[in-house]
Coordinates of N, CA and C and ligand atoms in Angstrom, one line a residue:
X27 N 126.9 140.3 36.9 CA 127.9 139.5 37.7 C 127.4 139.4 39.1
X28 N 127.5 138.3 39.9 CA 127.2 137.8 41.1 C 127.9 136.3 41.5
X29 N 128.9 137.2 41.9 CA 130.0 135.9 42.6 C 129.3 134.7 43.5
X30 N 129.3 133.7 42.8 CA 128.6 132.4 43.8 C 129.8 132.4 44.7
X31 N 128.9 132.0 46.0 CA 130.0 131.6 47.3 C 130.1 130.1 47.5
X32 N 130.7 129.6 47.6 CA 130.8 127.8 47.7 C 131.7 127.6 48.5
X33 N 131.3 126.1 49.1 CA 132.2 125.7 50.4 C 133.3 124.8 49.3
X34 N 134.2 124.8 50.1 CA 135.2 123.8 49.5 C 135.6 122.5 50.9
X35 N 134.1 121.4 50.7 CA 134.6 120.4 51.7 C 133.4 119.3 51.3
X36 N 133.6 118.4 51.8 CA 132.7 117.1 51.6 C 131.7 116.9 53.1
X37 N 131.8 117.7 54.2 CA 131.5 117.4 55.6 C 130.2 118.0 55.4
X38 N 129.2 117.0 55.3 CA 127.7 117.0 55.2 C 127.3 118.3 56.4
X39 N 127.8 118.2 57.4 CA 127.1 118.8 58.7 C 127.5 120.7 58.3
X40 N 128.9 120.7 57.6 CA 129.4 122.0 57.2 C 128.6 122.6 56.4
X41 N 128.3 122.0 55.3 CA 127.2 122.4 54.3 C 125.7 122.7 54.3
X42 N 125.2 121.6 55.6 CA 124.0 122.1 56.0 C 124.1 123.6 56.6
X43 N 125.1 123.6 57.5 CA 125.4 124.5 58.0 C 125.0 125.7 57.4
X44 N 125.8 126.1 56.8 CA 126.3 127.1 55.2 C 125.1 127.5 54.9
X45 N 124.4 126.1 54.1 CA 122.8 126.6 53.2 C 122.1 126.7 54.3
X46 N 121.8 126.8 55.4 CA 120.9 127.5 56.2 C 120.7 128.8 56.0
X47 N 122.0 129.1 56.0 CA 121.8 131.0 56.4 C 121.6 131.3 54.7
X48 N 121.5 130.6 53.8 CA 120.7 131.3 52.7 C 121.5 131.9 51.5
X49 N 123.0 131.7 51.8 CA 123.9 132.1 50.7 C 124.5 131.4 50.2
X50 N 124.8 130.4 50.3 CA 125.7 129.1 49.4 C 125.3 128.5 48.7
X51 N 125.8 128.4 47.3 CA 125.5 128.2 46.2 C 126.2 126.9 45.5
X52 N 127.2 127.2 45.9 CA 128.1 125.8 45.3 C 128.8 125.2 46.4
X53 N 128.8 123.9 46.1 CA 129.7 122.5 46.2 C 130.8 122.7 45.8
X54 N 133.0 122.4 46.1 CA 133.4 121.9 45.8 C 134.1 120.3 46.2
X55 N 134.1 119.3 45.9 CA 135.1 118.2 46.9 C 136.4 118.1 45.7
X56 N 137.4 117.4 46.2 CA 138.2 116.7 45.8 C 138.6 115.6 46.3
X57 N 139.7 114.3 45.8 CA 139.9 113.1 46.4 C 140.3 113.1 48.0
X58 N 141.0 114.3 48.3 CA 141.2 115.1 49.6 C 140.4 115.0 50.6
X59 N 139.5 115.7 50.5 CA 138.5 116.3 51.3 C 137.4 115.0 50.9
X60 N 136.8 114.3 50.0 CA 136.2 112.9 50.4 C 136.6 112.5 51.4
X61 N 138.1 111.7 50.6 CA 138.8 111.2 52.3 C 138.6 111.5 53.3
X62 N 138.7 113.1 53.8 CA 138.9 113.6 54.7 C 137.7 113.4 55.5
X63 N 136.8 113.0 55.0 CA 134.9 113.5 55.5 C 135.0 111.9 55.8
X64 N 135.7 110.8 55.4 CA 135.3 109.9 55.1 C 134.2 108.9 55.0
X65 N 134.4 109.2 53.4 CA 132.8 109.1 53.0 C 133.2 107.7 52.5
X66 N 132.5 106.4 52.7 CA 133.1 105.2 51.8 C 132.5 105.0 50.5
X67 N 131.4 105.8 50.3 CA 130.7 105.9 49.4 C 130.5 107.1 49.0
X68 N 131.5 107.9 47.6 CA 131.4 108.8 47.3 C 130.0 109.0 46.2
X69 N 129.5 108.3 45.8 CA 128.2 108.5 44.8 C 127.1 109.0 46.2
X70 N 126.7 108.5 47.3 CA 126.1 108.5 48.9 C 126.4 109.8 48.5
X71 N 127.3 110.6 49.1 CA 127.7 111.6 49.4 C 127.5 112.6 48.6
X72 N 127.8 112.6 47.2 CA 127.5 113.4 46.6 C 126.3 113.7 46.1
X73 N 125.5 112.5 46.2 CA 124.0 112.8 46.3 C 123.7 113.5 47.3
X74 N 124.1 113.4 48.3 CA 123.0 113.8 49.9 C 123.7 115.6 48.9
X75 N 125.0 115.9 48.8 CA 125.5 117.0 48.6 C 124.4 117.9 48.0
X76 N 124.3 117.0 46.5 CA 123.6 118.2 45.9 C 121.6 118.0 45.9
X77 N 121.6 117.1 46.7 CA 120.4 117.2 47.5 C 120.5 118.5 48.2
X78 N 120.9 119.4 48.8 CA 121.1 120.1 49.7 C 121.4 121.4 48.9
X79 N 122.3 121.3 47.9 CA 122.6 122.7 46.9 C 121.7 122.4 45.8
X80 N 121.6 123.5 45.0 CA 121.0 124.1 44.3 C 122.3 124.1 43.0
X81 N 122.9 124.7 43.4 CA 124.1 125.2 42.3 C 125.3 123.8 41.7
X82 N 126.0 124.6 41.5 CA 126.9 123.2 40.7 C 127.9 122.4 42.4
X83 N 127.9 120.9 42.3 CA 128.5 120.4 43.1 C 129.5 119.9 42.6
X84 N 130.8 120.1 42.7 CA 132.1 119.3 42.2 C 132.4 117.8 42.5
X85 N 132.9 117.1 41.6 CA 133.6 115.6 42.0 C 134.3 115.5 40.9
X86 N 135.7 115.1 41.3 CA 136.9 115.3 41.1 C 136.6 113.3 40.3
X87 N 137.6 113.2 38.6 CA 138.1 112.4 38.5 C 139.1 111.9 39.0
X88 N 139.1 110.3 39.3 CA 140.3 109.6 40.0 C 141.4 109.0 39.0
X89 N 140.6 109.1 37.9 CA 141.3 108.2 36.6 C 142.6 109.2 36.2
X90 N 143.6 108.6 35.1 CA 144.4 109.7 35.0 C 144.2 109.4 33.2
X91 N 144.2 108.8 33.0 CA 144.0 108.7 31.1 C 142.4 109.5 30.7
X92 N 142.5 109.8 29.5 CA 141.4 110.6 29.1 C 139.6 109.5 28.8
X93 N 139.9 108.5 28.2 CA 139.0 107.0 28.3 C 138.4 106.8 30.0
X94 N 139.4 107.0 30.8 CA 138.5 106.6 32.2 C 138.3 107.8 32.9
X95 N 138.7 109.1 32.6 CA 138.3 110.0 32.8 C 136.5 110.7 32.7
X96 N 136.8 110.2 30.9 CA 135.5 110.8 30.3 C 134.0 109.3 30.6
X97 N 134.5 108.3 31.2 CA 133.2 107.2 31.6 C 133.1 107.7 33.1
X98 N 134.3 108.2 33.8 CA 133.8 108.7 35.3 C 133.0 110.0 35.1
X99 N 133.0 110.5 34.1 CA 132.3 112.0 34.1 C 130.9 111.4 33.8
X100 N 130.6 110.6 32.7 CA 129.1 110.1 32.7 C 128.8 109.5 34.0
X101 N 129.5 109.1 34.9 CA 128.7 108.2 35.8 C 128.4 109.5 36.6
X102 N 129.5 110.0 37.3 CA 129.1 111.7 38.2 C 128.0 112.3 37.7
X103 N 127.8 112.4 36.0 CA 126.5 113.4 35.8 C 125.5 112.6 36.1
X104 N 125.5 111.1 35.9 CA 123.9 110.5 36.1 C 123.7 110.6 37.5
X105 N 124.8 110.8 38.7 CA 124.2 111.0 40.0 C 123.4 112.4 40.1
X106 N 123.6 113.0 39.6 CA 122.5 114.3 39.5 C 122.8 115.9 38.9
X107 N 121.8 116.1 38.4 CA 121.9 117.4 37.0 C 123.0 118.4 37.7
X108 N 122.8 118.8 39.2 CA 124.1 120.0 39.0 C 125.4 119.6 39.1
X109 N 125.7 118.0 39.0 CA 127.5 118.1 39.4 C 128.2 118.2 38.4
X110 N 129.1 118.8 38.9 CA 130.4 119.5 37.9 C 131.4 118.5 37.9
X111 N 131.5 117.8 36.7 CA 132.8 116.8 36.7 C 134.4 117.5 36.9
X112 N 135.0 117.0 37.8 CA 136.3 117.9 37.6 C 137.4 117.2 37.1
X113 N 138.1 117.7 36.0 CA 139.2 117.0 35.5 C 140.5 117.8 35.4
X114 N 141.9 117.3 35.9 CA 143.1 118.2 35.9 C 143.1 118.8 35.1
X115 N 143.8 120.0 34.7 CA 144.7 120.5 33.3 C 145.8 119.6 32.6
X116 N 145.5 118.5 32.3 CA 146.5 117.5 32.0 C 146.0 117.5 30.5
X117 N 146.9 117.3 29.5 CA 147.0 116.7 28.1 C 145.0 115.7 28.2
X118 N 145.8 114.2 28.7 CA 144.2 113.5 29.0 C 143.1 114.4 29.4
X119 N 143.3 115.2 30.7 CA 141.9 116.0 31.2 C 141.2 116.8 29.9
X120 N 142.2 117.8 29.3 CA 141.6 118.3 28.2 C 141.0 117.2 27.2
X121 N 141.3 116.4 26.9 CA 141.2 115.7 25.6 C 139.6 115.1 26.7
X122 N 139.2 114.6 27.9 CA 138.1 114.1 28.4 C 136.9 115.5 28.7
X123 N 138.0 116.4 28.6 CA 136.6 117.4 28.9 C 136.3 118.3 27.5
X124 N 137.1 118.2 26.7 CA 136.4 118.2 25.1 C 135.3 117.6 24.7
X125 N 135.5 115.9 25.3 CA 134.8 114.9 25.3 C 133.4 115.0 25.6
X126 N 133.6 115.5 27.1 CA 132.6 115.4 28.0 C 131.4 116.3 27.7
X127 N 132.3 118.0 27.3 CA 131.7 119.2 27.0 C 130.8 119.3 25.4
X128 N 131.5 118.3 25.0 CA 130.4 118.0 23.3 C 129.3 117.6 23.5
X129 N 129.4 116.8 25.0 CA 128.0 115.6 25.4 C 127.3 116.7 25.9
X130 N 127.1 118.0 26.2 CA 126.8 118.8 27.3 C 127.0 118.5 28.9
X131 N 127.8 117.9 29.0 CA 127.9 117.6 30.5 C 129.5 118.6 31.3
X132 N 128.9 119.2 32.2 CA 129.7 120.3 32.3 C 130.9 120.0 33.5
X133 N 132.2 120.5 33.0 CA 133.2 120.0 33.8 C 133.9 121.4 33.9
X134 N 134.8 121.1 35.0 CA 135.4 122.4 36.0 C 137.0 121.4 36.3
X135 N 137.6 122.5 35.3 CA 139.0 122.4 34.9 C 139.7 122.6 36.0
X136 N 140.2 121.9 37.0 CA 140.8 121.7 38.2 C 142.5 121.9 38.0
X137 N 143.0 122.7 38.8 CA 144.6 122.6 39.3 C 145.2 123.4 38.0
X138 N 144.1 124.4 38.1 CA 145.1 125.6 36.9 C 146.0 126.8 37.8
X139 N 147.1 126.7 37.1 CA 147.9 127.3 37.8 C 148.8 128.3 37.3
X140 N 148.4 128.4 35.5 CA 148.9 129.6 34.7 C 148.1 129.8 33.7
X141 N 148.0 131.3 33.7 CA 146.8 131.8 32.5 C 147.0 130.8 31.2
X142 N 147.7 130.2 31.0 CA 147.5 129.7 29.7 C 147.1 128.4 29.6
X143 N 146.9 127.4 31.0 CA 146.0 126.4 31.5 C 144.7 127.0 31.2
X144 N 144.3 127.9 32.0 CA 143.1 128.6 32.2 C 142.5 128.7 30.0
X145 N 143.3 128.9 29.8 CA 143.0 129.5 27.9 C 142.7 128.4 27.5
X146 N 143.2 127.2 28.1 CA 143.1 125.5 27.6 C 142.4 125.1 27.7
X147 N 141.7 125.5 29.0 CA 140.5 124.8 29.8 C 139.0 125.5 28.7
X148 N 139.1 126.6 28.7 CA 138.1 127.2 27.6 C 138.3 126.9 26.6
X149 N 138.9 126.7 25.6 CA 139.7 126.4 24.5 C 138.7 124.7 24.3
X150 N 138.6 124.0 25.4 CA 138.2 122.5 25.7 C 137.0 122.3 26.0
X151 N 136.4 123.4 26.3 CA 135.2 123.6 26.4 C 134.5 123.7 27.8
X152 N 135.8 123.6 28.7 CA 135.7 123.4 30.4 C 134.0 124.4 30.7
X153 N 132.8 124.3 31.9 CA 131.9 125.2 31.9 C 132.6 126.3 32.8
X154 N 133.6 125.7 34.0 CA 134.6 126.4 34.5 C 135.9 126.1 34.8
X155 N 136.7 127.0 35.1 CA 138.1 126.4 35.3 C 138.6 127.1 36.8
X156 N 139.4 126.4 37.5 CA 139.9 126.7 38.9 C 141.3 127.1 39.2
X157 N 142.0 128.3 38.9 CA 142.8 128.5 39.6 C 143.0 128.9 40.8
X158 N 144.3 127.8 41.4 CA 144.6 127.4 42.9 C 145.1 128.6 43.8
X159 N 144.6 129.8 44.2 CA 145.0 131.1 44.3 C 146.2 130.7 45.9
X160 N 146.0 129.9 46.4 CA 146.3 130.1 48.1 C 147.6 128.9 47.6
X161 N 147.6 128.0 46.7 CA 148.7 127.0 46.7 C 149.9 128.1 45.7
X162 N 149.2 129.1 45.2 CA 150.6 129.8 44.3 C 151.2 130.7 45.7
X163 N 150.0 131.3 46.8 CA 150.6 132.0 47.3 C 151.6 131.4 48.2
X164 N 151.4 130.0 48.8 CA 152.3 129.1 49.7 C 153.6 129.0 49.1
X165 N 154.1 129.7 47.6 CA 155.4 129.5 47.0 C 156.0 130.8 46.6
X166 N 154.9 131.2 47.7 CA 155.6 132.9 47.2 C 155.2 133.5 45.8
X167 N 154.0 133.3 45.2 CA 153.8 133.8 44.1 C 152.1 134.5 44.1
X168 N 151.9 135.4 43.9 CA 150.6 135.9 43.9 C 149.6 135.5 43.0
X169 N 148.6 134.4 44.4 CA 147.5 133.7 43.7 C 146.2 134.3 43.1
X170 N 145.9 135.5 43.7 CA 144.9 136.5 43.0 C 144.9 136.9 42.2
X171 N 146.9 137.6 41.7 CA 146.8 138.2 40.2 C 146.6 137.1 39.3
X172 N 146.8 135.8 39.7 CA 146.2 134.5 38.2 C 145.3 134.7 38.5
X173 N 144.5 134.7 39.5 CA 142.5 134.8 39.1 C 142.3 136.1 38.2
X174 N 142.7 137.3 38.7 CA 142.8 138.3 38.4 C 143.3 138.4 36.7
X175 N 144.1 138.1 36.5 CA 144.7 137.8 34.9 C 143.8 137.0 34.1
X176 N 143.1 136.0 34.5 CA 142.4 134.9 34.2 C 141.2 135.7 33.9
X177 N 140.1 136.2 34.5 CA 139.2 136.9 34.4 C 139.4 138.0 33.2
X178 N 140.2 138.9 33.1 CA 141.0 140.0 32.1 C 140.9 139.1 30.9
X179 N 141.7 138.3 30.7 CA 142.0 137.2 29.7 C 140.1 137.0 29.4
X180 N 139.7 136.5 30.0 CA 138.7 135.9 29.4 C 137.8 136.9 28.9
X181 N 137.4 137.6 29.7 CA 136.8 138.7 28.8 C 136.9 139.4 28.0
X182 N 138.6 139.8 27.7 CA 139.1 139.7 26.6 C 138.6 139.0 25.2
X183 N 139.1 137.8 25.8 CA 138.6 136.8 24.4 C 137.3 136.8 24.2
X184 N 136.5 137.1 25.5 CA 134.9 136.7 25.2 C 134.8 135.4 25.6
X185 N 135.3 134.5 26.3 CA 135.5 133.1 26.4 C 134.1 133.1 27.3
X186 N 133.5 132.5 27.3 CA 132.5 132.0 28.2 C 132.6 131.1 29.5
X187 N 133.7 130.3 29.7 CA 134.2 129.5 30.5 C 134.0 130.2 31.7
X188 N 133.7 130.1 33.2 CA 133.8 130.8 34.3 C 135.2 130.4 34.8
X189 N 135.0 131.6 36.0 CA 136.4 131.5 36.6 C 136.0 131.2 38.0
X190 N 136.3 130.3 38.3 CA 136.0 129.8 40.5 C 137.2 129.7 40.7
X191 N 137.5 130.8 41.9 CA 138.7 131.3 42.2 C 138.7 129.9 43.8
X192 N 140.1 129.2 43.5 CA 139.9 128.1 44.5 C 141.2 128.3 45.5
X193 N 141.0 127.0 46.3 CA 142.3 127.2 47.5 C 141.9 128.6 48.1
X194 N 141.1 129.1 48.3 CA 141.3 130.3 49.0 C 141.5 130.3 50.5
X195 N 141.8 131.1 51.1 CA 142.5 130.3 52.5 C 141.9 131.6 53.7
X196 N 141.5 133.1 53.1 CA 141.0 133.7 54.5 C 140.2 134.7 53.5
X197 N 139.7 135.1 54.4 CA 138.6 136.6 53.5 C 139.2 137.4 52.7
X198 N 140.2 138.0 53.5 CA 141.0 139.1 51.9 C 140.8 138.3 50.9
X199 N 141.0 137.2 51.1 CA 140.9 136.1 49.1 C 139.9 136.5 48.5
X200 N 138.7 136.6 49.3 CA 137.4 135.9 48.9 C 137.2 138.0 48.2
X201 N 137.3 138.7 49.3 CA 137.0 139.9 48.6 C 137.9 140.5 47.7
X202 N 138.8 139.9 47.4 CA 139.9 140.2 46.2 C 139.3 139.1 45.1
X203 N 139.0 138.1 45.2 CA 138.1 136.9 44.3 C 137.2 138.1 43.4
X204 N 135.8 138.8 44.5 CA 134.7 139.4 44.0 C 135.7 141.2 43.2
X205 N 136.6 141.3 43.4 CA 136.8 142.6 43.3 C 137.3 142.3 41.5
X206 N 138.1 141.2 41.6 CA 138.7 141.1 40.1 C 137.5 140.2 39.7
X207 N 136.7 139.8 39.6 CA 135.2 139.4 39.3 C 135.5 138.0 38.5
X208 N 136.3 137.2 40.1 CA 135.8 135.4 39.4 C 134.3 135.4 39.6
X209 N 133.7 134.2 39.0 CA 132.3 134.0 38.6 C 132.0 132.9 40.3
X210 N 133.1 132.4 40.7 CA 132.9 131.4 42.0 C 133.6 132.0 42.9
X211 N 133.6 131.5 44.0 CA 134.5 131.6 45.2 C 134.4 130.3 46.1
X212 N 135.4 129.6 46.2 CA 135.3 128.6 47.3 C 136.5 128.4 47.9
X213 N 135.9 127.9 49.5 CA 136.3 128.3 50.5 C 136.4 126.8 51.5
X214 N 136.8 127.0 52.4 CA 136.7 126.0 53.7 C 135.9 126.6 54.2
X215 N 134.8 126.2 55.5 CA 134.0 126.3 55.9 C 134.6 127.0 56.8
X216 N 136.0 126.9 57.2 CA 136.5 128.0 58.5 C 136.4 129.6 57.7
X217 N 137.2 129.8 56.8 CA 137.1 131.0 56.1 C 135.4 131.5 55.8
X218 N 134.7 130.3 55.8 CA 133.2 131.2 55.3 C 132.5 131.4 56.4
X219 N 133.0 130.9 57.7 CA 132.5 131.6 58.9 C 132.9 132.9 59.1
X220 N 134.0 132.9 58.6 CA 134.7 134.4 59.1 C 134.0 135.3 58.3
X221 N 133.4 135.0 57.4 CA 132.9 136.3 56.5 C 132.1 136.8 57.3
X222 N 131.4 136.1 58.1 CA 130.6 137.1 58.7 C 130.5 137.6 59.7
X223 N 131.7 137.1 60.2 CA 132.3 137.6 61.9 C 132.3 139.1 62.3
X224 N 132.2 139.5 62.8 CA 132.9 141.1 62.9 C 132.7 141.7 64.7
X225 N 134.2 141.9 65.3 CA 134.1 142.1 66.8 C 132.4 143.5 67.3
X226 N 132.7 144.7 65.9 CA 131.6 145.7 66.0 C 130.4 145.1 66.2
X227 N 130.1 144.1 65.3 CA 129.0 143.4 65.5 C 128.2 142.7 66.7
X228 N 129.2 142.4 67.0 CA 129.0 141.1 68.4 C 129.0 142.2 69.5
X229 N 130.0 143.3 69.6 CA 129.8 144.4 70.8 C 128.1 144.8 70.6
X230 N 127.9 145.4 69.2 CA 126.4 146.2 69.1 C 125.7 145.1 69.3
X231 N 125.3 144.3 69.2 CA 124.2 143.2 69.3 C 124.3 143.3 71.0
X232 N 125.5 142.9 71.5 CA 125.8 142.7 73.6 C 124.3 143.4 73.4
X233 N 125.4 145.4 73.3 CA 124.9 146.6 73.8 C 123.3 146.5 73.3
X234 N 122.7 146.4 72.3 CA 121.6 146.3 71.7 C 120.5 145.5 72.8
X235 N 120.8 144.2 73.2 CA 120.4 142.9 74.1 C 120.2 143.2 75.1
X236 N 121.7 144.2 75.9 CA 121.9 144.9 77.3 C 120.1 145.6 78.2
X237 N 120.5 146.8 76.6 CA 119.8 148.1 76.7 C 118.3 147.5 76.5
X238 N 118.0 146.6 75.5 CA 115.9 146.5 75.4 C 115.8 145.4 76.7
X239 N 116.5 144.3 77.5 CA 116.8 143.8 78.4 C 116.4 144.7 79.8
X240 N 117.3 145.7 79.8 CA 117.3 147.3 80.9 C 116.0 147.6 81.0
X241 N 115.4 147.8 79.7 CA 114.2 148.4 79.3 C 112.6 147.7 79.7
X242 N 113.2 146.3 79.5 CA 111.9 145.6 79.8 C 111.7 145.5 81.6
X243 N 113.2 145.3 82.1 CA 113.1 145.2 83.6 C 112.2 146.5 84.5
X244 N 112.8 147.6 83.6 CA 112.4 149.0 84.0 C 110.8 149.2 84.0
X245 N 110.3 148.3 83.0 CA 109.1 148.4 82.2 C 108.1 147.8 83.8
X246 N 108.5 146.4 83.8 CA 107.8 145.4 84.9 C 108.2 146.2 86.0
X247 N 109.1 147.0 87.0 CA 109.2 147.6 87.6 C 108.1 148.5 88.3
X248 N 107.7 149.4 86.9 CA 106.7 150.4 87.2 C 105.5 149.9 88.2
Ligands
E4P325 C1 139.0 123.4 44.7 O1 138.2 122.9 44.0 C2 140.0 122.7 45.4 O2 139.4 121.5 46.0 C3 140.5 123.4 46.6 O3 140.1 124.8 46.6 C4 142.0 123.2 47.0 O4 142.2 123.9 48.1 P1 143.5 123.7 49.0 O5 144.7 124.2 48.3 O6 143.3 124.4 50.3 O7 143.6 122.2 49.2

């Protein structure tokens, strides 16, 4: 087990960011966060994306029937081997990622929101499925124990399907994500800064800087 970290945004400059320091593994976008980046050219984008990653990059279908669903998943895969087609938990989504997942082209069951979504999404052959941990918690319901149950459940069954624990909104998520052992984690690029923040840190590095600083002055002195 080794929890992939993944950003959850389409903003080219965030992602460079991220895979600099050597730990990000995955891509996710949605129709959301395209917009939001605005990209006019989402094929553009999603190229430069997984030019950049290694790991699986998401892109969300726009279609809602299972027919324009499963021709948007062939076009996403021809833009390049790691993207992850994403299709709702919808009646159509399943019936397009049954589709998709016969072709070997791998899709990431989007907007699960109850273990038995999640059982559907495997059941369909999804490579992963996404429950929205931070949109259950915005209603008062605890978005970790679905990841948490979801993970249980699948190993249980033996399901192969991964679990990318999504919506995550601050660190506790992410280290509650790795503790109940989703296979993903993705994040906003604000939360994956904070992972590595720490006030101890920033004090010892000053004091660290201060003191070989002190030392060299002392040094030229002599
Ligand atoms: C994941 O794939 C989704 O795009 C995302 O995590 C949703 O997050 P939000 O609830 O913060 O919009």
């Amino acid at each position: 087990m080794d929890m992939i970290l993944s950003l959850d945004t389409a903003e080219i400059s965030e992602i460079e960011e991220a895979a600099s320091w050597g730990v990000l593994g995955s891509v996710t976008t949605n129709p959301t966060l395209i917009s939001k980046a605005g990209h006019a050219n989402p094929e553009v984008a999603i190229k430069k994306i997984s030019s950049i990653i290694d790991g699986p990059v998401s892109m969300e279908c726009v279609s809602t029937d299972a027919d324009g669903m499963y021709k948007e998943g062939l076009v996403y895969h021809s833009w390049a081997p790691n993207v992850l087609v994403k299709c709702p938990c919808t009646p159509a989504g399943l019936a397009a990622t049954h589709r998709l997942s016969r072709e070997g082209i791998k899709v990431n069951m989007t907007l699960i929101f109850s273990p038995n979504q999640a059982i559907l999404s495997a059941k369909a052959g999804a490579w992963c499925c996404s429950p929205f941990a931070g949109r259950l918690d915005d209603i008062s319901w605890d978005g970790l124990a679905l990841v948490a149950e979801i993970c249980e459940i699948f190993r249980v069954q033996e399901y192969t399907t991964k679990v990318l624990a999504a919506s995550l909104r601050h660190p506790v998520h992410v280290m509650d994500a790795a503790r109940v052992g989703a296979d993903i984690a993705t994040m906003p690029f604000k939360v994956f800064k904070m992972l590595v923040q720490h006030p101890l840190t920033d004090k010892g590095l000053e004091q660290f800087m201060a003191d070989w600083q002190h030392l060299q002055e002392a040094t030229a002195a002599k």
